[in-house]
């Protein structure tokens, strides 16, 4: 096992990894920016090293500063958490070149999945069903029209380097295609410095369903069921649940087996998530995230598996501590993302939290770095707390969630807590009938 793990992240993610380190009895180091000097991970880690000023480029993405922190503290493994350097194949390679262990997949898989065109080719080779579209990148409008004629409209132009829903434009008909193509390329160039795009049929009312997979160095590959993440605004997830209210046990087993088999064919290592769109009883692979997901706790709640603990054990060369047959799904879990954002305009609302009270009681888990007196910095992601609920079944889970939301206090900054309190009583949430368009086109539109 590792002598010391250095965590290159902040907020609730750093805390989540820190908790796993403590339970494994591994000393931990947290690196932080000057803006996070008073944060909970810094207080709770065995050691902390300041690696730069607030801007992420100068701190959490500053590889030389992170390597210096490793050298100073003598850590032998690096956990990248979620976001920041977690899907940076160069960083994973640099870490390995320094004789350290990167707690994550192999650089080749991070790289293959980081480019969406290559990811689709890799996924097709591994037997995953794809959204009908261009077989690879599309470089001009003549080629795009050929794909459109074959696949049909509406058509979605997507950036190969895309992320966070940027660089995506819909062409409703062939007449819109030239404009959508140019707009997606321009947005992709501005956001990612790469204007490579590809085309996919634009699905009308799909659900976003993702499968958690995990693989060790000993040939063991297991899937841990699915997460339903269709409640999205601007392609950002806000509310996730497991299992999906849309799937039967047979459909769950089918997509789980397909994802696990693809993981095995790829020779993938560690934890990963295969994201699918689901429509008319068909699954279509859209991307694979080669890291822990923000919403991983709902899988942990229904399976009893500690994903971060397993991730660390796998990186240390140990075999998975369970088999596919050992995995059972118990009850229902929901995660609400509580963001420092105005619940109607979604503008960030950083600032000082003078009163904080986390919900508690049976079936309630809170992943957060907040404390009374903490100032939410304006420099980073607006996620400030995750409220995770486990119940005997979906109705029980929703009842618990409603109760927990009433208990939860974050004052005075506006947060998405207010939104979740309304969301929990929406009929499409109660009956589980929502799709990826529902939040924006129905729920937020009706306000
Ligand atoms: P990103 O990496 O930018 O998040 P994804 O490919 O994961 O991009 O897609 C993000 C979201 O965009 C999906 O969850 C879904 O809501 C929507 N989306 C992506 N592809 C399609 C498609 N072919 N048809 C309809 N919606 C799509």
Short mmCIF file of C-alpha atoms and ligand atoms in Angstrom, two decimals:
data_model
loop_
_atom_site.label_atom_id
_atom_site.label_comp_id
_atom_site.label_asym_id
_atom_site.label_seq_id
_atom_site.Cartn_x
_atom_site.Cartn_y
_atom_site.Cartn_z
CA UNK A 1 0.00 0.00 0.00
CA UNK A 2 1.06 3.61 -0.47
CA UNK A 3 3.15 5.44 2.12
CA UNK A 4 1.51 8.82 1.52
CA UNK A 5 -1.10 10.11 -0.93
CA UNK A 6 -1.07 13.66 -2.28
CA UNK A 7 -4.49 15.00 -3.26
CA UNK A 8 -4.49 17.54 -6.09
CA UNK A 9 -7.98 18.88 -5.61
CA UNK A 10 -10.14 21.03 -3.37
CA UNK A 11 -13.58 21.26 -1.80
CA UNK A 12 -15.83 18.26 -1.20
CA UNK A 13 -13.76 16.13 -3.62
CA UNK A 14 -10.54 16.60 -1.62
CA UNK A 15 -12.48 15.78 1.55
CA UNK A 16 -13.94 12.62 -0.03
CA UNK A 17 -10.48 11.32 -0.96
CA UNK A 18 -9.08 12.35 2.43
CA UNK A 19 -11.76 10.32 4.19
CA UNK A 20 -10.84 7.21 2.19
CA UNK A 21 -7.12 7.73 2.98
CA UNK A 22 -7.85 8.00 6.69
CA UNK A 23 -9.94 4.84 6.68
CA UNK A 24 -7.13 3.00 4.88
CA UNK A 25 -4.67 4.47 7.40
CA UNK A 26 -2.64 6.20 4.67
CA UNK A 27 -1.14 9.63 5.54
CA UNK A 28 -2.41 12.36 3.23
CA UNK A 29 -1.22 15.67 1.82
CA UNK A 30 -3.57 18.28 0.40
CA UNK A 31 -2.29 20.94 -1.98
CA UNK A 32 -4.18 24.22 -2.06
CA UNK A 33 -4.29 27.71 -3.46
CA UNK A 34 -4.01 30.79 -1.26
CA UNK A 35 -7.82 31.16 -1.58
CA UNK A 36 -8.31 27.77 0.10
CA UNK A 37 -5.90 28.21 3.03
CA UNK A 38 -8.86 28.11 5.48
CA UNK A 39 -10.60 25.14 3.89
CA UNK A 40 -11.68 21.94 5.66
CA UNK A 41 -9.39 19.64 3.61
CA UNK A 42 -6.41 21.76 4.65
CA UNK A 43 -7.49 21.50 8.30
CA UNK A 44 -8.11 17.77 8.17
CA UNK A 45 -5.20 16.49 6.05
CA UNK A 46 -2.03 15.29 7.77
CA UNK A 47 -0.07 17.86 5.75
CA UNK A 48 -0.87 20.68 3.38
CA UNK A 49 1.19 22.62 0.86
CA UNK A 50 0.25 25.95 -0.70
CA UNK A 51 0.95 25.69 -4.44
CA UNK A 52 -0.04 29.09 -5.76
CA UNK A 53 -2.46 31.98 -6.05
CA UNK A 54 -6.26 31.57 -6.46
CA UNK A 55 -6.39 31.13 -10.24
CA UNK A 56 -6.63 27.38 -11.06
CA UNK A 57 -4.06 27.75 -13.85
CA UNK A 58 -1.52 28.90 -11.25
CA UNK A 59 -2.45 26.39 -8.55
CA UNK A 60 -4.62 23.28 -9.09
CA UNK A 61 -3.43 22.98 -12.72
CA UNK A 62 0.17 23.98 -11.97
CA UNK A 63 2.04 20.71 -12.56
CA UNK A 64 5.57 21.91 -11.56
CA UNK A 65 4.21 23.28 -8.27
CA UNK A 66 2.37 20.01 -7.59
CA UNK A 67 5.54 17.98 -8.30
CA UNK A 68 7.46 20.22 -5.89
CA UNK A 69 4.84 19.49 -3.23
CA UNK A 70 5.30 15.76 -3.88
CA UNK A 71 9.08 16.11 -3.52
CA UNK A 72 8.82 18.14 -0.30
CA UNK A 73 6.36 15.76 1.37
CA UNK A 74 7.66 12.41 0.07
CA UNK A 75 4.28 11.25 -1.23
CA UNK A 76 4.38 8.15 -3.46
CA UNK A 77 0.94 8.44 -5.06
CA UNK A 78 -1.22 11.23 -6.44
CA UNK A 79 -5.02 11.29 -6.39
CA UNK A 80 -6.39 13.86 -8.88
CA UNK A 81 -10.03 13.77 -7.68
CA UNK A 82 -12.65 15.09 -10.12
CA UNK A 83 -12.05 17.92 -12.60
CA UNK A 84 -8.74 19.84 -12.70
CA UNK A 85 -6.01 17.31 -13.73
CA UNK A 86 -8.11 14.16 -13.35
CA UNK A 87 -8.50 13.63 -17.13
CA UNK A 88 -5.14 15.01 -18.18
CA UNK A 89 -3.18 12.15 -19.77
CA UNK A 90 0.05 14.23 -19.82
CA UNK A 91 -0.20 14.74 -16.07
CA UNK A 92 -0.75 11.00 -15.52
CA UNK A 93 2.37 10.29 -17.63
CA UNK A 94 4.48 12.89 -15.83
CA UNK A 95 3.45 11.47 -12.45
CA UNK A 96 4.47 7.96 -13.60
CA UNK A 97 7.75 9.28 -15.08
CA UNK A 98 8.63 10.57 -11.60
CA UNK A 99 8.27 7.06 -10.20
CA UNK A 100 4.95 7.86 -8.54
CA UNK A 101 1.54 6.23 -8.89
CA UNK A 102 -1.29 8.14 -10.56
CA UNK A 103 -4.49 6.93 -8.90
CA UNK A 104 -6.56 6.60 -12.05
CA UNK A 105 -6.65 4.82 -15.41
CA UNK A 106 -3.72 4.35 -17.77
CA UNK A 107 -2.78 7.49 -19.79
CA UNK A 108 -3.70 5.75 -23.06
CA UNK A 109 -7.32 5.33 -21.94
CA UNK A 110 -7.55 8.88 -20.59
CA UNK A 111 -6.24 10.14 -23.92
CA UNK A 112 -8.48 7.94 -26.08
CA UNK A 113 -11.61 8.95 -24.17
CA UNK A 114 -10.61 12.64 -23.97
CA UNK A 115 -10.98 12.98 -27.72
CA UNK A 116 -14.61 12.25 -28.48
CA UNK A 117 -14.01 11.15 -32.04
CA UNK A 118 -11.36 8.65 -30.91
CA UNK A 119 -13.62 7.68 -27.99
CA UNK A 120 -16.43 6.72 -30.36
CA UNK A 121 -14.07 4.65 -32.49
CA UNK A 122 -12.70 2.91 -29.38
CA UNK A 123 -16.26 2.38 -28.08
CA UNK A 124 -17.45 0.90 -31.38
CA UNK A 125 -14.45 -1.48 -31.40
CA UNK A 126 -15.38 -2.51 -27.85
CA UNK A 127 -18.92 -3.36 -28.96
CA UNK A 128 -20.81 -0.35 -27.55
CA UNK A 129 -23.90 0.93 -29.43
CA UNK A 130 -23.36 4.46 -30.83
CA UNK A 131 -25.69 7.30 -31.77
CA UNK A 132 -25.94 7.13 -35.59
CA UNK A 133 -23.63 9.77 -37.06
CA UNK A 134 -20.33 10.44 -38.79
CA UNK A 135 -17.81 7.61 -38.41
CA UNK A 136 -15.12 10.14 -37.46
CA UNK A 137 -14.31 13.85 -37.63
CA UNK A 138 -16.03 15.93 -40.31
CA UNK A 139 -13.92 18.67 -41.90
CA UNK A 140 -16.22 20.49 -44.32
CA UNK A 141 -19.87 21.19 -45.02
CA UNK A 142 -19.98 19.00 -48.13
CA UNK A 143 -19.04 16.00 -45.98
CA UNK A 144 -21.50 17.14 -43.30
CA UNK A 145 -24.38 17.21 -45.83
CA UNK A 146 -23.51 13.67 -46.93
CA UNK A 147 -23.76 12.50 -43.30
CA UNK A 148 -27.03 14.44 -42.90
CA UNK A 149 -28.54 12.78 -45.97
CA UNK A 150 -27.62 9.37 -44.59
CA UNK A 151 -28.44 9.80 -40.89
CA UNK A 152 -31.35 12.26 -41.11
CA UNK A 153 -32.32 15.42 -39.22
CA UNK A 154 -32.24 16.97 -36.70
CA UNK A 155 -28.48 16.61 -36.55
CA UNK A 156 -26.11 17.63 -33.76
CA UNK A 157 -22.67 19.12 -34.50
CA UNK A 158 -20.35 18.28 -31.56
CA UNK A 159 -16.80 19.31 -30.68
CA UNK A 160 -14.24 16.48 -30.54
CA UNK A 161 -12.60 18.16 -27.54
CA UNK A 162 -15.99 19.11 -26.05
CA UNK A 163 -16.93 19.22 -22.41
CA UNK A 164 -19.58 20.82 -20.26
CA UNK A 165 -21.96 20.93 -23.23
CA UNK A 166 -19.88 23.51 -25.12
CA UNK A 167 -19.29 23.34 -28.85
CA UNK A 168 -22.65 21.67 -29.56
CA UNK A 169 -25.11 23.03 -32.14
CA UNK A 170 -28.31 21.54 -33.55
CA UNK A 171 -29.24 21.68 -37.24
CA UNK A 172 -33.00 21.13 -37.46
CA UNK A 173 -32.87 20.70 -41.24
CA UNK A 174 -30.27 20.62 -44.01
CA UNK A 175 -30.81 24.38 -44.44
CA UNK A 176 -29.42 25.02 -40.93
CA UNK A 177 -26.42 22.75 -41.29
CA UNK A 178 -23.90 25.25 -42.66
CA UNK A 179 -24.64 27.72 -39.85
CA UNK A 180 -24.63 25.06 -37.12
CA UNK A 181 -21.36 23.65 -38.47
CA UNK A 182 -19.65 27.06 -38.50
CA UNK A 183 -21.01 28.01 -35.06
CA UNK A 184 -19.96 24.73 -33.40
CA UNK A 185 -16.46 25.00 -34.89
CA UNK A 186 -16.05 28.60 -33.76
CA UNK A 187 -17.25 27.80 -30.23
CA UNK A 188 -15.01 24.73 -30.05
CA UNK A 189 -11.98 26.72 -31.25
CA UNK A 190 -12.61 29.43 -28.65
CA UNK A 191 -13.29 27.02 -25.76
CA UNK A 192 -10.80 24.21 -26.46
CA UNK A 193 -8.36 25.55 -29.07
CA UNK A 194 -9.48 22.74 -31.38
CA UNK A 195 -12.20 23.15 -34.00
CA UNK A 196 -12.53 19.45 -34.88
CA UNK A 197 -16.20 18.45 -34.94
CA UNK A 198 -18.29 15.34 -35.63
CA UNK A 199 -21.98 14.71 -36.24
CA UNK A 200 -24.65 12.73 -34.42
CA UNK A 201 -28.36 12.33 -34.86
CA UNK A 202 -30.03 14.69 -32.37
CA UNK A 203 -32.27 12.58 -30.15
CA UNK A 204 -35.57 14.23 -29.22
CA UNK A 205 -36.44 13.11 -25.69
CA UNK A 206 -33.67 10.84 -24.43
CA UNK A 207 -32.69 10.11 -20.86
CA UNK A 208 -29.06 10.31 -19.71
CA UNK A 209 -28.19 7.00 -18.09
CA UNK A 210 -24.61 6.13 -17.14
CA UNK A 211 -23.03 2.91 -15.97
CA UNK A 212 -20.32 2.70 -13.30
CA UNK A 213 -17.56 0.25 -14.11
CA UNK A 214 -14.50 -0.79 -12.12
CA UNK A 215 -11.55 -2.97 -13.14
CA UNK A 216 -8.38 -4.16 -11.43
CA UNK A 217 -4.96 -5.33 -12.70
CA UNK A 218 -5.95 -8.97 -12.25
CA UNK A 219 -8.54 -9.17 -15.02
CA UNK A 220 -11.56 -8.56 -12.79
CA UNK A 221 -14.17 -6.21 -14.26
CA UNK A 222 -17.44 -5.40 -12.51
CA UNK A 223 -20.31 -3.01 -13.23
CA UNK A 224 -22.13 -1.34 -10.36
CA UNK A 225 -25.38 -0.55 -12.11
CA UNK A 226 -26.56 2.72 -13.52
CA UNK A 227 -27.19 6.31 -12.49
CA UNK A 228 -30.02 8.36 -13.97
CA UNK A 229 -28.74 11.89 -14.65
CA UNK A 230 -31.40 13.39 -16.93
CA UNK A 231 -32.22 16.34 -14.68
CA UNK A 232 -29.83 18.80 -16.36
CA UNK A 233 -29.56 22.49 -17.05
CA UNK A 234 -27.25 23.47 -19.91
CA UNK A 235 -25.97 19.89 -19.88
CA UNK A 236 -24.99 20.23 -16.22
CA UNK A 237 -26.43 17.63 -13.87
CA UNK A 238 -28.37 18.88 -10.85
CA UNK A 239 -30.19 15.88 -9.43
CA UNK A 240 -29.19 12.24 -9.90
CA UNK A 241 -30.72 8.97 -8.82
CA UNK A 242 -29.93 5.27 -8.76
CA UNK A 243 -31.41 3.03 -9.94
CA UNK A 244 -33.01 4.74 -12.95
CA UNK A 245 -36.82 4.82 -12.73
CA UNK A 246 -36.86 4.05 -16.47
CA UNK A 247 -35.14 0.64 -16.43
CA UNK A 248 -36.31 -2.84 -15.59
CA UNK A 249 -33.98 -5.36 -13.89
CA UNK A 250 -33.39 -7.02 -17.30
CA UNK A 251 -32.52 -3.73 -19.02
CA UNK A 252 -30.17 -2.91 -16.12
CA UNK A 253 -28.41 -6.25 -16.41
CA UNK A 254 -28.19 -5.89 -20.19
CA UNK A 255 -26.55 -2.45 -20.28
CA UNK A 256 -24.38 -3.33 -17.27
CA UNK A 257 -23.05 -6.42 -19.01
CA UNK A 258 -22.44 -4.48 -22.25
CA UNK A 259 -20.48 -1.80 -20.35
CA UNK A 260 -18.45 -4.34 -18.35
CA UNK A 261 -17.61 -6.33 -21.49
CA UNK A 262 -16.47 -3.15 -23.29
CA UNK A 263 -14.33 -2.25 -20.25
CA UNK A 264 -12.71 -5.67 -20.41
CA UNK A 265 -12.08 -5.42 -24.18
CA UNK A 266 -10.43 -2.01 -23.72
CA UNK A 267 -8.14 -3.34 -20.98
CA UNK A 268 -9.30 -0.43 -18.84
CA UNK A 269 -8.04 -0.01 -15.27
CA UNK A 270 -9.72 1.64 -12.28
CA UNK A 271 -13.10 3.36 -12.02
CA UNK A 272 -14.87 4.74 -15.06
CA UNK A 273 -18.31 5.79 -16.23
CA UNK A 274 -19.88 5.05 -19.58
CA UNK A 275 -22.50 7.62 -20.46
CA UNK A 276 -25.45 6.67 -22.67
CA UNK A 277 -28.51 8.36 -24.06
CA UNK A 278 -31.54 6.11 -23.74
CA UNK A 279 -34.58 6.43 -25.97
CA UNK A 280 -37.23 3.91 -27.15
CA UNK A 281 -35.57 1.08 -25.24
CA UNK A 282 -32.24 1.69 -27.01
CA UNK A 283 -28.94 2.76 -25.48
CA UNK A 284 -26.49 4.98 -27.36
CA UNK A 285 -22.97 5.54 -26.00
CA UNK A 286 -21.97 9.23 -25.89
CA UNK A 287 -18.78 9.32 -23.82
CA UNK A 288 -16.69 7.71 -21.12
CA UNK A 289 -15.42 9.61 -18.10
CA UNK A 290 -12.10 8.17 -17.01
CA UNK A 291 -12.34 9.25 -13.39
CA UNK A 292 -14.59 9.34 -10.36
CA UNK A 293 -17.89 11.14 -11.02
CA UNK A 294 -19.40 13.86 -8.81
CA UNK A 295 -22.48 11.65 -8.46
CA UNK A 296 -20.58 8.48 -7.42
CA UNK A 297 -22.08 8.46 -3.88
CA UNK A 298 -25.52 7.31 -5.07
CA UNK A 299 -23.90 4.16 -6.47
CA UNK A 300 -22.06 3.70 -3.17
CA UNK A 301 -25.33 4.03 -1.27
CA UNK A 302 -27.20 1.31 -3.17
CA UNK A 303 -24.26 -1.10 -3.53
CA UNK A 304 -22.38 -0.56 -0.26
CA UNK A 305 -19.10 -0.28 -2.24
CA UNK A 306 -16.65 2.50 -1.29
CA UNK A 307 -15.50 3.55 -4.78
CA UNK A 308 -12.59 5.72 -3.63
CA UNK A 309 -11.25 3.03 -1.34
CA UNK A 310 -11.43 0.52 -4.22
CA UNK A 311 -9.79 3.04 -6.56
CA UNK A 312 -6.82 3.41 -4.19
CA UNK A 313 -6.53 -0.35 -3.62
CA UNK A 314 -6.60 -1.01 -7.39
CA UNK A 315 -3.87 1.59 -8.00
CA UNK A 316 -1.77 -0.19 -5.34
CA UNK A 317 -2.12 -3.43 -7.34
CA UNK A 318 -4.63 -5.17 -5.09
CA UNK A 319 -7.53 -7.16 -6.55
CA UNK A 320 -11.12 -5.93 -6.35
CA UNK A 321 -12.61 -6.92 -3.02
CA UNK A 322 -15.83 -8.23 -4.63
CA UNK A 323 -17.07 -9.99 -7.77
CA UNK A 324 -20.03 -9.24 -10.05
CA UNK A 325 -22.04 -11.89 -8.20
CA UNK A 326 -21.41 -10.09 -4.89
CA UNK A 327 -22.94 -6.85 -6.17
CA UNK A 328 -26.53 -6.28 -5.07
CA UNK A 329 -28.67 -3.16 -5.34
CA UNK A 330 -30.45 -2.19 -2.13
CA UNK A 331 -33.10 0.53 -2.00
CA UNK A 332 -32.89 3.84 -3.82
CA UNK A 333 -30.52 6.82 -3.65
CA UNK A 334 -30.76 10.44 -4.80
CA UNK A 335 -28.11 13.19 -4.92
CA UNK A 336 -28.95 16.91 -5.00
CA UNK A 337 -26.16 19.25 -6.05
CA UNK A 338 -26.28 22.34 -3.88
CA UNK A 339 -24.53 25.10 -5.80
CA UNK A 340 -23.67 28.64 -4.74
CA UNK A 341 -25.89 29.91 -7.54
CA UNK A 342 -29.04 31.96 -7.63
CA UNK A 343 -31.91 29.42 -7.89
CA UNK A 344 -33.59 31.32 -10.74
CA UNK A 345 -30.84 33.12 -12.66
CA UNK A 346 -28.11 30.55 -11.87
CA UNK A 347 -25.58 33.37 -11.44
CA UNK A 348 -22.78 32.39 -9.04
CA UNK A 349 -23.29 33.67 -5.49
CA UNK A 350 -19.91 33.37 -3.75
CA UNK A 351 -19.58 34.97 -0.33
CA UNK A 352 -19.53 34.36 3.38
CA UNK A 353 -21.76 31.66 4.86
CA UNK A 354 -22.73 32.85 8.34
CA UNK A 355 -25.08 29.97 9.17
CA UNK A 356 -24.62 26.36 8.08
CA UNK A 357 -26.49 23.33 9.29
CA UNK A 358 -26.24 20.03 7.44
CA UNK A 359 -29.30 17.77 7.35
CA UNK A 360 -28.91 14.50 9.26
CA UNK A 361 -30.80 11.48 10.51
CA UNK A 362 -31.32 8.07 8.91
CA UNK A 363 -30.34 7.70 5.27
CA UNK A 364 -28.79 11.16 4.97
CA UNK A 365 -25.20 11.76 3.80
CA UNK A 366 -23.69 15.18 3.20
CA UNK A 367 -20.45 15.73 1.26
CA UNK A 368 -19.47 19.34 1.85
CA UNK A 369 -16.67 21.60 2.96
CA UNK A 370 -18.95 24.26 4.37
CA UNK A 371 -18.83 25.53 7.95
CA UNK A 372 -20.32 28.62 9.55
CA UNK A 373 -17.96 31.50 8.81
CA UNK A 374 -16.58 29.93 5.60
CA UNK A 375 -16.33 32.21 2.58
CA UNK A 376 -17.18 30.50 -0.72
CA UNK A 377 -14.41 31.72 -3.06
CA UNK A 378 -15.41 33.14 -6.45
CA UNK A 379 -12.67 31.35 -8.40
CA UNK A 380 -13.93 27.78 -8.72
CA UNK A 381 -16.88 25.54 -9.48
CA UNK A 382 -20.02 26.62 -7.62
CA UNK A 383 -20.75 23.21 -6.05
CA UNK A 384 -20.72 23.66 -2.25
CA UNK A 385 -22.54 20.60 -0.96
CA UNK A 386 -23.97 17.30 -2.09
CA UNK A 387 -26.99 15.98 -0.25
CA UNK A 388 -27.23 12.22 -0.72
CA UNK A 389 -30.27 10.31 0.45
CA UNK A 390 -30.81 6.57 0.73
CA UNK A 391 -34.26 5.04 1.22
CA UNK A 392 -35.88 1.60 1.14
CA UNK A 393 -37.50 2.43 -2.20
CA UNK A 394 -37.98 5.49 -4.43
CA UNK A 395 -41.01 6.87 -2.57
CA UNK A 396 -39.25 6.50 0.77
CA UNK A 397 -36.14 8.18 -0.65
CA UNK A 398 -38.16 11.15 -1.95
CA UNK A 399 -39.94 11.53 1.42
CA UNK A 400 -36.58 11.52 3.19
CA UNK A 401 -35.18 14.01 0.70
CA UNK A 402 -38.07 16.42 1.29
CA UNK A 403 -37.51 16.14 5.05
CA UNK A 404 -33.71 16.61 4.73
CA UNK A 405 -34.07 19.65 2.46
CA UNK A 406 -36.21 21.33 5.13
CA UNK A 407 -33.45 20.78 7.70
CA UNK A 408 -30.59 22.02 5.51
CA UNK A 409 -29.47 25.59 6.19
CA UNK A 410 -26.97 27.66 4.17
CA UNK A 411 -27.30 31.41 4.84
CA UNK A 412 -27.26 34.13 3.64
CA UNK A 413 -26.00 33.33 0.12
CA UNK A 414 -28.67 32.15 -2.35
CA UNK A 415 -28.18 28.51 -3.38
CA UNK A 416 -29.88 25.82 -5.44
CA UNK A 417 -31.34 24.40 -2.18
CA UNK A 418 -34.39 26.53 -2.95
CA UNK A 419 -34.67 24.95 -6.39
CA UNK A 420 -34.41 21.40 -4.99
CA UNK A 421 -37.22 22.12 -2.50
CA UNK A 422 -39.53 22.84 -5.43
CA UNK A 423 -38.11 20.09 -7.60
CA UNK A 424 -38.87 17.33 -5.09
CA UNK A 425 -42.62 18.02 -5.41
CA UNK A 426 -42.72 18.24 -9.23
CA UNK A 427 -44.96 15.57 -10.76
CA UNK A 428 -42.31 14.44 -13.29
CA UNK A 429 -39.90 13.85 -10.39
CA UNK A 430 -42.52 12.03 -8.34
CA UNK A 431 -43.42 9.67 -11.17
CA UNK A 432 -39.89 9.54 -12.64
CA UNK A 433 -41.09 10.44 -16.14
CA UNK A 434 -38.61 13.28 -16.84
CA UNK A 435 -36.08 13.28 -19.71
CA UNK A 436 -33.02 15.48 -20.46
CA UNK A 437 -35.17 18.34 -21.79
CA UNK A 438 -37.68 18.43 -18.91
CA UNK A 439 -35.86 20.68 -16.40
CA UNK A 440 -35.13 23.48 -18.86
CA UNK A 441 -38.07 23.22 -21.20
CA UNK A 442 -40.84 22.42 -18.73
CA UNK A 443 -39.93 22.96 -15.08
CA UNK A 444 -37.84 26.16 -15.36
CA UNK A 445 -40.09 27.50 -18.14
CA UNK A 446 -43.19 27.26 -15.94
CA UNK A 447 -41.80 29.46 -13.18
P1 LIG B 1 -20.12 17.07 -22.72
O1 LIG B 1 -18.84 16.33 -22.61
O2 LIG B 1 -19.98 18.44 -23.28
O3 LIG B 1 -20.92 17.02 -21.44
P2 LIG B 1 -21.77 14.93 -23.91
O4 LIG B 1 -21.49 14.25 -25.20
O5 LIG B 1 -21.55 14.15 -22.66
O6 LIG B 1 -20.95 16.32 -23.87
O7 LIG B 1 -23.25 15.45 -23.92
C1 LIG B 1 -23.74 16.26 -22.89
C2 LIG B 1 -25.26 16.29 -22.96
O8 LIG B 1 -25.68 16.81 -24.23
C3 LIG B 1 -25.94 14.94 -22.81
O9 LIG B 1 -26.12 14.57 -21.47
C4 LIG B 1 -27.25 15.26 -23.51
O10 LIG B 1 -28.05 16.03 -22.62
C5 LIG B 1 -26.85 16.16 -24.67
N1 LIG B 1 -26.55 15.38 -25.90
C6 LIG B 1 -25.35 14.90 -26.30
N2 LIG B 1 -25.45 14.21 -27.47
C7 LIG B 1 -26.74 14.27 -27.84
C8 LIG B 1 -27.50 13.75 -28.97
N3 LIG B 1 -26.92 13.04 -29.95
N4 LIG B 1 -28.84 14.01 -29.01
C9 LIG B 1 -29.44 14.73 -28.04
N5 LIG B 1 -28.80 15.26 -26.97
C10 LIG B 1 -27.47 15.02 -26.85
#
